[in-house]
Structures are given as structure tokens and as C-alpha cells.
Coordinates of C-alpha atoms and ligand atoms in Angstrom, one line a residue:
X151 CA 92.5 72.7 93.2
X152 CA 96.1 72.7 94.2
X153 CA 96.9 73.9 97.7
X154 CA 100.6 72.9 97.5
X155 CA 102.9 75.8 97.3
X156 CA 106.3 75.3 95.5
X157 CA 109.0 77.8 96.5
X158 CA 112.6 78.2 95.5
X159 CA 114.7 77.8 98.5
X160 CA 118.0 79.8 98.3
X161 CA 119.5 77.4 100.9
X162 CA 119.0 74.2 98.9
X163 CA 119.0 76.0 95.5
X164 CA 115.9 74.0 94.6
X165 CA 112.2 74.3 94.1
X166 CA 110.6 72.6 97.0
X167 CA 107.1 71.7 98.1
X168 CA 106.4 73.8 101.1
X169 CA 105.7 71.9 104.4
X170 CA 104.8 74.0 107.4
X171 CA 106.6 73.0 110.5
X172 CA 103.5 73.5 112.5
X173 CA 100.5 72.2 110.5
X174 CA 98.6 75.2 109.1
X175 CA 100.6 78.0 110.7
X176 CA 103.5 79.5 108.8
X177 CA 106.1 81.5 110.6
X178 CA 107.8 84.1 108.5
X179 CA 110.6 86.5 109.3
X180 CA 111.0 89.4 106.8
X181 CA 114.0 91.8 107.1
X182 CA 112.5 95.2 107.4
X183 CA 113.6 98.7 106.5
X184 CA 116.5 100.6 108.0
X185 CA 114.6 103.6 109.1
X186 CA 117.1 106.4 108.3
X187 CA 115.1 107.8 105.4
X188 CA 112.0 107.2 103.3
X189 CA 112.1 103.7 101.8
X190 CA 112.4 103.7 98.0
X191 CA 110.3 101.6 95.6
X192 CA 113.1 99.0 95.3
X193 CA 112.6 98.3 99.0
X194 CA 108.9 98.1 98.4
X195 CA 109.4 95.6 95.6
X196 CA 110.7 93.3 98.3
X197 CA 108.0 94.2 100.8
X198 CA 105.2 93.7 98.3
X199 CA 106.6 90.3 97.3
X200 CA 106.5 89.4 101.0
X201 CA 102.9 90.6 101.1
X202 CA 102.0 88.5 98.1
X203 CA 103.6 85.5 99.9
X204 CA 101.6 86.1 103.0
X205 CA 98.4 86.6 101.2
X206 CA 98.9 83.5 99.0
X207 CA 99.4 81.4 102.2
X208 CA 96.1 82.8 103.5
X209 CA 94.3 82.0 100.2
X210 CA 95.6 78.5 100.5
X211 CA 94.2 78.1 104.0
X212 CA 97.2 78.8 106.2
X213 CA 97.5 81.2 109.1
X214 CA 100.5 83.4 109.0
X215 CA 102.7 84.6 111.8
X216 CA 104.9 87.3 110.2
X217 CA 107.6 89.4 111.9
X218 CA 109.1 92.4 110.1
X219 CA 111.8 94.2 112.0
X220 CA 112.7 97.9 111.9
X221 CA 116.4 98.4 112.0
X222 CA 116.7 101.5 114.2
X223 CA 120.3 101.3 115.2
X224 CA 123.1 100.6 112.7
X225 CA 125.9 102.5 111.0
X226 CA 123.4 104.4 108.7
X227 CA 120.8 105.4 111.3
X228 CA 123.4 106.6 113.7
X229 CA 125.2 108.7 111.1
X230 CA 122.0 110.3 109.8
X231 CA 120.7 111.1 113.2
X232 CA 124.0 112.7 114.1
X233 CA 123.9 114.8 110.9
X234 CA 120.4 116.0 111.7
X235 CA 121.2 116.7 115.4
X236 CA 118.2 114.7 116.6
X237 CA 118.4 111.9 119.2
X238 CA 118.4 108.5 117.5
X239 CA 115.0 107.3 118.7
X240 CA 113.3 110.5 117.8
X241 CA 115.0 110.5 114.4
X242 CA 114.0 106.9 113.5
X243 CA 110.5 107.4 114.8
X244 CA 109.8 109.8 112.0
X245 CA 110.8 107.3 109.3
X246 CA 109.0 104.4 111.1
X247 CA 105.8 106.5 110.9
X248 CA 106.5 107.2 107.2
X249 CA 107.1 103.5 106.5
X250 CA 103.7 102.5 108.1
X251 CA 101.9 105.1 106.0
X252 CA 103.6 103.8 102.8
X253 CA 102.6 100.2 103.7
X254 CA 99.0 101.3 104.1
X255 CA 99.1 103.2 100.8
X256 CA 100.4 100.1 99.0
X257 CA 97.8 97.9 100.7
X258 CA 100.5 95.8 102.3
X259 CA 98.7 93.8 105.0
X260 CA 100.2 94.4 108.4
X261 CA 102.6 91.8 109.8
X262 CA 101.8 90.4 113.3
X263 CA 104.9 92.0 114.8
X264 CA 107.1 95.0 114.0
X265 CA 109.9 94.8 116.5
X266 CA 112.4 97.5 116.7
X267 CA 116.0 96.5 117.3
X268 CA 116.6 98.9 120.2
X269 CA 113.8 97.1 122.1
X270 CA 115.7 93.8 121.9
X271 CA 119.1 94.6 123.2
X272 CA 118.9 92.1 126.2
X273 CA 118.0 89.2 123.8
X274 CA 121.0 90.1 121.6
X275 CA 123.3 90.1 124.6
X276 CA 121.9 86.7 125.6
X277 CA 122.7 85.2 122.2
X278 CA 126.2 86.7 122.2
X279 CA 126.8 85.2 125.6
X280 CA 125.7 81.8 124.3
X281 CA 128.1 82.2 121.4
X282 CA 130.9 83.1 123.8
X283 CA 130.2 80.0 125.9
X284 CA 130.4 77.9 122.7
X285 CA 133.8 79.3 121.8
X286 CA 132.5 81.1 118.7
X287 CA 133.7 84.6 119.6
X288 CA 136.7 86.6 120.5
X289 CA 137.2 90.1 121.9
X290 CA 139.3 92.8 120.6
X291 CA 139.5 96.4 121.9
X292 CA 136.2 96.2 123.6
X293 CA 134.3 94.7 120.7
X294 CA 133.1 91.1 120.3
X295 CA 133.6 89.3 117.0
X296 CA 132.2 86.1 115.5
X297 CA 135.0 83.7 114.6
X298 CA 133.6 82.2 111.4
X299 CA 136.1 79.4 111.2
X300 CA 134.2 77.9 114.2
X301 CA 131.1 77.4 112.2
X302 CA 131.5 74.7 109.6
X303 CA 128.3 75.6 107.8
X304 CA 129.5 79.1 107.1
X305 CA 128.8 79.9 103.4
X306 CA 126.0 77.3 103.0
X307 CA 123.4 80.0 102.0
X308 CA 125.5 82.3 99.8
X309 CA 128.3 80.0 98.7
X310 CA 130.8 82.5 100.0
X311 CA 133.4 80.4 101.9
X312 CA 136.0 81.6 104.4
X313 CA 139.4 81.5 102.9
X314 CA 142.3 80.2 104.9
X315 CA 144.4 83.3 104.2
X316 CA 141.6 85.5 105.6
X317 CA 141.7 83.8 109.0
X318 CA 141.6 86.6 111.6
X319 CA 140.6 89.3 109.2
X320 CA 137.7 91.3 110.7
X321 CA 135.1 93.8 109.6
X322 CA 133.5 96.3 111.8
X323 CA 131.0 97.7 109.2
X324 CA 127.5 96.4 109.1
X325 CA 127.3 96.0 105.4
X326 CA 130.0 94.9 103.1
X327 CA 129.4 93.5 99.7
X328 CA 132.8 92.2 98.9
X329 CA 132.6 88.5 98.4
X330 CA 135.0 87.7 101.2
X331 CA 133.9 86.1 104.4
X332 CA 135.3 87.8 107.4
X333 CA 135.0 87.6 111.1
X334 CA 132.1 90.1 111.7
X335 CA 131.3 92.2 114.7
X336 CA 128.6 91.2 117.1
X337 CA 129.0 93.9 119.7
X338 CA 130.8 97.1 119.0
X339 CA 132.9 99.0 121.6
X340 CA 131.7 102.5 122.4
X341 CA 132.7 105.2 120.0
X342 CA 132.4 109.0 120.1
X343 CA 128.9 110.0 118.8
X344 CA 127.4 106.6 119.0
X345 CA 124.7 105.4 121.4
X346 CA 125.9 103.1 124.2
X347 CA 124.1 100.3 126.2
X348 CA 125.6 99.1 129.4
X349 CA 125.4 95.3 129.3
X350 CA 127.1 92.2 130.7
X351 CA 129.2 92.3 127.5
X352 CA 130.5 95.7 128.5
X353 CA 129.3 99.0 127.1
X354 CA 128.6 99.3 123.4
X355 CA 126.0 98.7 120.8
X356 CA 125.0 95.8 118.6
X357 CA 126.2 95.0 115.1
X358 CA 123.4 94.9 112.5
X359 CA 123.3 91.1 111.9
X360 CA 122.7 90.1 115.5
X361 CA 119.6 92.3 115.6
X362 CA 117.7 90.1 113.2
X363 CA 118.8 86.8 114.9
X364 CA 117.5 88.1 118.2
X365 CA 114.2 89.5 117.0
X366 CA 113.5 86.4 114.9
X367 CA 114.1 83.9 117.7
X368 CA 112.3 86.0 120.3
X369 CA 109.1 86.2 118.3
X370 CA 109.1 83.0 116.1
X371 CA 111.2 80.5 118.1
X372 CA 114.7 79.1 117.5
X373 CA 113.5 77.3 114.3
X374 CA 110.8 78.7 112.0
X375 CA 109.6 78.3 108.4
X376 CA 110.6 81.1 106.2
X377 CA 113.1 83.9 106.1
X378 CA 112.9 86.5 103.4
X379 CA 114.7 89.6 102.1
X380 CA 116.1 91.0 98.9
X381 CA 119.0 89.2 97.2
X382 CA 121.5 91.8 98.6
X383 CA 120.7 90.4 102.0
X384 CA 122.0 86.9 101.2
X385 CA 125.6 87.9 101.9
X386 CA 126.7 89.0 104.4
X387 CA 123.5 89.6 106.4
X388 CA 121.6 86.3 106.1
X389 CA 124.8 84.2 106.1
X390 CA 125.8 85.9 109.3
X391 CA 122.3 85.5 110.8
X392 CA 122.6 81.7 110.2
X393 CA 126.1 81.5 111.8
X394 CA 124.9 83.4 114.9
X395 CA 121.6 81.6 115.4
X396 CA 122.7 78.1 114.6
X397 CA 126.0 78.7 116.3
X398 CA 124.1 79.6 119.5
X399 CA 121.3 77.0 119.4
X400 CA 122.8 74.1 117.4
X401 CA 119.4 73.9 115.6
X402 CA 118.3 74.8 112.1
X403 CA 117.3 78.5 112.0
X404 CA 115.0 79.0 109.0
X405 CA 114.0 76.1 106.8
X406 CA 113.3 78.1 103.6
X407 CA 115.1 81.2 102.5
X408 CA 113.4 83.3 99.8
X409 CA 115.0 86.3 98.1
X410 CA 113.5 88.9 95.8
X411 CA 115.6 90.0 92.9
X412 CA 116.2 93.7 92.6
X413 CA 114.3 96.5 91.1
X414 CA 116.8 98.1 88.8
X415 CA 117.0 101.3 86.8
X416 CA 118.9 101.1 83.6
X417 CA 120.6 97.9 84.7
X418 CA 121.6 99.2 88.2
X419 CA 120.1 98.3 91.5
X420 CA 117.9 101.1 92.8
X421 CA 119.7 102.3 95.8
X422 CA 120.0 105.4 98.0
X423 CA 123.7 105.7 97.6
X424 CA 123.5 105.6 93.8
X425 CA 121.0 108.4 93.8
X426 CA 118.8 106.5 91.2
X427 CA 115.8 106.1 93.4
X428 CA 112.1 107.1 93.7
X429 CA 110.2 107.0 96.9
X430 CA 106.5 106.0 96.8
X431 CA 105.8 109.7 97.7
X432 CA 107.7 110.9 94.6
X433 CA 105.5 108.8 92.4
X434 CA 102.3 109.8 94.1
X435 CA 103.3 113.5 93.8
X436 CA 103.7 113.0 90.1
X437 CA 100.1 111.9 90.0
X438 CA 100.5 108.1 89.9
X439 CA 97.9 105.9 91.6
X440 CA 99.6 103.9 94.3
X441 CA 97.7 100.9 93.1
X442 CA 99.5 101.2 89.8
X443 CA 102.8 101.2 91.7
X444 CA 101.7 98.1 93.6
X445 CA 100.6 96.4 90.3
X446 CA 103.9 97.2 88.6
X447 CA 105.9 95.9 91.6
X448 CA 104.1 92.6 91.7
X449 CA 103.5 92.0 88.0
X450 CA 107.1 90.6 87.5
X451 CA 107.8 87.3 89.4
X452 CA 109.9 87.9 92.4
X453 CA 112.9 86.0 91.2
X454 CA 113.3 88.1 88.1
X455 CA 114.8 91.5 88.0
X456 CA 112.2 94.3 87.5
X457 CA 113.4 97.1 85.3
X458 CA 111.6 100.3 86.5
X459 CA 110.4 102.6 83.7
X460 CA 107.7 105.3 83.5
X461 CA 106.3 103.4 80.5
X462 CA 105.9 100.4 82.7
X463 CA 104.2 102.5 85.3
X464 CA 101.8 104.0 82.7
X465 CA 100.9 100.5 81.5
X466 CA 100.2 99.5 85.1
X467 CA 97.9 102.5 85.5
X468 CA 96.1 101.3 82.4
X469 CA 95.7 97.8 83.8
X470 CA 94.1 99.3 86.9
X471 CA 91.7 101.4 84.8
X472 CA 90.8 98.2 82.9
X473 CA 89.9 96.5 86.2
X474 CA 87.9 99.5 87.3
X475 CA 86.0 99.8 84.1
X476 CA 85.1 96.1 84.0
X477 CA 83.9 96.2 87.6
X478 CA 81.8 99.2 86.9
X479 CA 80.3 97.6 83.8
X480 CA 79.5 94.5 85.8
X481 CA 77.7 96.5 88.4
X482 CA 75.7 98.6 85.9
X483 CA 74.7 95.9 83.4
X484 CA 71.4 94.2 84.4
X485 CA 71.5 90.4 84.5
X486 CA 70.5 88.4 81.4
X487 CA 68.6 85.2 82.1
X488 CA 70.2 82.1 80.8
X489 CA 73.6 83.7 79.9
X490 CA 75.6 81.3 82.1
X491 CA 78.6 80.9 79.8
X492 CA 81.0 82.6 82.2
X493 CA 80.4 80.2 85.1
X494 CA 83.0 77.7 83.8
X495 CA 85.4 80.5 82.7
X496 CA 85.3 82.0 86.2
X497 CA 86.0 78.6 87.8
X498 CA 88.8 78.0 85.3
X499 CA 90.3 81.4 86.3
X500 CA 90.2 80.4 90.0
X501 CA 92.2 77.3 89.2
X502 CA 94.7 79.0 86.9
X503 CA 95.2 81.8 89.4
X504 CA 96.0 79.4 92.3
X505 CA 98.2 77.2 90.1
X506 CA 100.2 80.3 89.0
X507 CA 100.8 81.3 92.6
X508 CA 101.5 77.8 93.7
X509 CA 104.3 77.8 91.1
X510 CA 106.8 79.8 93.2
X511 CA 104.5 82.8 93.2
X512 CA 104.3 83.3 89.5
X513 CA 102.5 86.6 89.6
X514 CA 103.0 87.3 85.9
X515 CA 100.9 84.2 85.1
X516 CA 98.4 85.1 87.9
X517 CA 98.0 88.6 86.5
X518 CA 97.6 87.2 82.9
X519 CA 94.9 84.9 84.1
X520 CA 93.1 87.9 85.6
X521 CA 93.3 89.8 82.3
X522 CA 91.9 86.7 80.5
X523 CA 88.9 86.8 82.8
X524 CA 88.4 90.5 82.4
X525 CA 88.4 90.0 78.6
X526 CA 85.8 87.3 78.9
X527 CA 83.6 89.4 81.1
X528 CA 83.8 92.3 78.8
X529 CA 82.9 90.2 75.8
X530 CA 80.0 88.7 77.6
X531 CA 78.7 92.1 78.7
X532 CA 79.1 93.4 75.1
X533 CA 76.9 90.5 74.0
X534 CA 74.1 91.7 76.2
X535 CA 74.9 90.7 79.8
X536 CA 75.4 87.7 82.0
X537 CA 73.3 85.7 84.3
X538 CA 73.2 86.1 88.1
X539 CA 75.0 82.8 88.5
X540 CA 77.8 83.9 86.1
X541 CA 78.1 87.3 87.8
X542 CA 78.4 85.5 91.2
X543 CA 81.1 83.2 89.8
X544 CA 83.0 86.2 88.3
X545 CA 82.8 88.1 91.6
X546 CA 84.1 85.0 93.5
X547 CA 87.1 85.0 91.0
X548 CA 87.7 88.7 91.5
X549 CA 87.6 88.2 95.3
X550 CA 90.3 85.6 95.0
X551 CA 92.4 87.8 92.8
X552 CA 91.9 90.8 95.0
X553 CA 92.7 88.9 98.2
X554 CA 96.3 88.3 96.9
X555 CA 97.0 91.0 94.3
X556 CA 95.0 93.8 96.2
X557 CA 94.9 96.0 93.1
X558 CA 91.1 96.3 92.7
X559 CA 89.9 99.8 93.1
X560 CA 87.6 100.5 96.1
X561 CA 84.0 99.7 95.3
X562 CA 82.9 102.9 96.9
X563 CA 82.1 105.5 94.2
X564 CA 84.2 108.6 94.4
X565 CA 82.8 112.1 94.2
X566 CA 84.0 112.2 90.6
X567 CA 82.0 109.0 89.8
X568 CA 78.9 110.5 91.4
X569 CA 79.2 113.6 89.3
X570 CA 79.5 111.5 86.1
X571 CA 76.4 109.5 87.1
X572 CA 74.5 112.8 87.6
X573 CA 75.5 114.1 84.2
X574 CA 74.5 110.8 82.6
X575 CA 71.1 111.2 84.3
X576 CA 70.8 114.7 82.9
X577 CA 71.6 113.5 79.5
X578 CA 69.0 110.8 79.7
X579 CA 66.4 113.4 80.7
X580 CA 67.5 115.7 77.8
X581 CA 67.1 112.8 75.4
X582 CA 63.7 111.9 76.8
X583 CA 62.7 115.6 76.2
X584 CA 64.1 115.3 72.7
X585 CA 66.7 118.0 73.5
X586 CA 69.5 116.3 71.5
X587 CA 71.7 119.3 71.4
X588 CA 71.9 119.3 75.2
X589 CA 72.4 115.5 75.3
X590 CA 75.3 115.7 72.8
X591 CA 76.8 118.6 74.7
X592 CA 76.9 116.4 77.9
X593 CA 78.4 113.5 76.0
X594 CA 81.1 115.8 74.6
X595 CA 81.8 117.3 78.0
X596 CA 82.3 113.8 79.4
X597 CA 84.4 112.7 76.4
X598 CA 86.7 115.7 77.1
X599 CA 87.3 114.2 80.5
X600 CA 88.1 110.8 79.0
X601 CA 84.7 109.3 79.9
X602 CA 83.3 107.1 77.2
X603 CA 79.5 106.5 77.2
X604 CA 77.9 103.4 75.8
X605 CA 74.2 103.2 75.2
X606 CA 73.0 99.7 75.7
X607 CA 69.5 98.2 75.6
X608 CA 69.5 98.4 79.4
X609 CA 70.7 102.0 79.7
X610 CA 73.9 103.9 79.5
X611 CA 77.2 102.6 81.0
X612 CA 80.4 104.4 81.1
X613 CA 84.1 103.7 81.4
X614 CA 87.3 105.7 81.3
X615 CA 88.8 105.6 77.8
Ligands
AMP63 P1 117.3 98.3 103.8 O1 116.4 99.4 104.3 O2 118.4 98.8 103.0 O3 117.8 97.4 104.9 O4 116.5 97.4 102.8 C1 115.2 96.9 103.1 C2 114.9 95.7 102.2 O5 114.8 96.2 100.8 C3 115.9 94.6 102.2 O6 115.2 93.4 102.2 C4 116.7 94.8 100.9 O7 117.1 93.5 100.4 C5 115.6 95.3 100.0 N1 116.1 96.1 98.8 C6 117.0 97.1 98.8 N2 117.2 97.6 97.6 C7 116.4 96.9 96.8 C8 116.1 97.0 95.3 N3 116.7 97.8 94.5 N4 115.2 96.1 94.8 C9 114.6 95.2 95.7 N5 114.8 95.1 97.0 C10 115.7 96.0 97.5
ZN64 ZN1 117.6 91.4 108.7

């Protein structure tokens, strides 16, 4: 079985065999949410991709050390906190709590560290001082800027190169999507209505980019394995992170850069400012199972755009039902001696599933392999059941699948399931007493709820239609 993971590195623009810097421990920095509002499902597409990455490493026998920051001071958080008249920390606390709830709902495994930018101001100041000593900065009106012409590698990630005629042009805003490289702000002079920290650099507050450099290096070291984000982070955010970190240390910052393509709605990036967004809460309120949302987000490989539609979400919900139905049938069908046919199929699944993930996290192939296995299991159960060995091999395959995809419904029967089981028991009793009218009435009542009964030689099994 392959244990080698191939990943597309934005920095080299190539698929590469992944080599951990430190044997079996992978150090990963993932740019986290800006906590000024509820995150939308576009953001969660990126976070779920990072979760699949983390879980794949674990399936392949690595230990993961993952950091995901919370951006709790930047242009947007300050502006929104001011609008709502709540102090910045109190304001961002609310959305930090909402973010952690959403992660749990989406079964995203917790990272090892969730640093908040405002807790790392001294580390940011330290890096800026090092950059000053190295001649990478200049001051203007109380702010400190990064002079990008002092860093020859500027543009190596994004391909956006400084142009000679832009020399000296500066930007103060945290996020700018124009494709021009400009001297960007590291430390911003105090401004009316903005929080201020008194530091050796003078009073002020950090620019957005320096935050991630500081938190990444503080928790993962000056050089680490993987840095992730959405494609919109490539420029300027990640390009600037490289300039700051490598400018200060003279060492490579992250070896591998992975970027998730966007979730789009009718061809446009889902974004707060475009108003074309859904939060996870919106979808749950409309009655969608969060597992269906997770399934939809991960079913398209991370380097392809994902077009969000409600049809797609319904199809994802059906896929989740299919998994649940197969699990239930597997649990309720007694073993059939000698029916070992699935042992090889289940092993083949484990290999295909790992191969798909090893191929730059090809989740579409991984999910297709799972559906093949589900189909084989259902066919075998239709044919009268499977042996204990086959059932064990299938369960081992499902365990692998669930350890990465995490879309298998909880095994614990719900109250609704218990009620269905009770009605099936009453129907069996009615049949035994030859009260067929009552037995049929129960079958019809269940059918009206979308529950299909199947009478097999070993009793009645049910699934959702
Ligand atoms: P933000 O809260 O805006 O800093 O974004 C948090 C993360 O979500 C970043 O890694 C972004 O690249 C990512 N992101 C933002 N919009 C989308 C989208 N429509 N699809 C996928 N990822 C996104
Ligand atoms: Zn970042």
C-alpha cells in the first residue's frame, strides 16, 4: 500500500512527493478565519480541505502539528466592532465561539493550536525589529513599511513581481487584490477609533500579514512543512508572509504551499462583500444535515472550483442516506457462512482509497471508491448475507473511509430509529397473529415516512427510501 503522498506545491508549481522535515511529524500552518462575522461555507471549503489533509497524514501514519490562527485584529474586525459599539476582544470572542461550534458541527478535527493575533503582538514586534536591522523597512508618518525591492524573492509564490515604476508605492490596507506588488504595511500608526499597542516600534497596531508570520514561527519554528489557505491568500497575503519571514530569518519559511480553489456561486467566488453567501447555520436552518454539507465540500478535489448548488447539496444528502442505509443493513443482516466474496473487494477498496488520497488528495476518486464498496456490500446482502470475515473486512474499509471523510452517520440509533424498530416489532407480532390488516397498516405508515421495509429470510430490515 502506498504511503507516499503527492501534493501540488504552489511554490514550485509541481506535484511533489511529500517529505516531512522531521521524520513522521508534519508541521502545518493554516490561515484561519477573520472573526468579524460567521464564516460562510466557502471558508469552510478551505477548512474542510485542510481537515482532509490532516486526516490523510494521520491515516498514512504521520503525527500532525497543526496551527490555525484566528485573525482578531485587522481592518474588518476593527470596523465591525466599532459599528456594533462593542470592544474589539468582546466582539471577536463571539465569532470565535461560533467558529468552534461550526467546526465541531462539520466534524473538523481540532488543530493543536488556535492562536489569536492579539496574543502575539510582542512576537510581531520582534520580527519587525529584525527586518529593520536587516534594512528591509522604512518609516513614514509613524507607520513601518516593508520595502519589497530589498527581497529578491518577492513574487516567487504568486508570480506577481514588483515593477520598477511602482518603487516607493505603498499600501496601507490589509487586503488588496490588484495584481501590483507594493510596499506593504507592517505596523500601522495610531488612528482615531483603532486599538493601539505601545511597543518599541512606537504606538500602533499590526498589519494583517505580519500576524501570520509571527504565529507560524512562534508555534512551528522558523521553517516548517506546509502552509495552506484559499487561492485568494496567495497574493498578497502569502507572498508578503514569505517576504517578512524569510527577510527576517534568511531561511526558507514553508516548504510546501497548498491552496484550495474557491467555492463559487454562479461563477463568482462566494464572499461576504458580494452578498452571495450561506453560512453553515443558514443551511442547517433549512433542514440540511451538516454531514451532507461536509460531503459536498470535500467531494470535489481541492484544486478544482466547487460550484455550490442546492441540487448538489440534495445529492450529497442522498449519498449520506446511502451510507446510513448500508450500515444499517450490514448491522441487521445475520452472517452467512462461507460468503467470503467481499474480503478481497474490501481490501481493494482500502488500496484504492489510499491511492486516491495519495494522488494530491483526490477526494472525488476516494468517494467514488467508497460508493463502489457500498454497492458491492448491498449486492452481497441482497444475495443473502456475508460471512463474519467479509463483514470485518468491510468494517475495516469503512473505518478507513470514515477516518478521513468523516461523513459516516453516528452508529448510535436515534429516537426515530428506535421508534421504527418498535413498529417493525409490532408488525412482526401482528403477522404472527395473522392480523395482516394491522401488519399492512404499519408498513403503510412507515412507507408514508419514507421507510422501506424488506422482508428477508432472516427477518425484516429497513432503509430510508
Ligand atoms: P477570511 O476569513 O476571509 O480570512 O478567510 C478564511 C479562509 O477562507 C481563507 O483561507 C480564504 O482563502 C478562504 N476563503 C474565502 N472565501 C472562500 C471561497 N469562496 N472558497 C474557498 N475558500 C475561501
Ligand atoms: Zn494568514
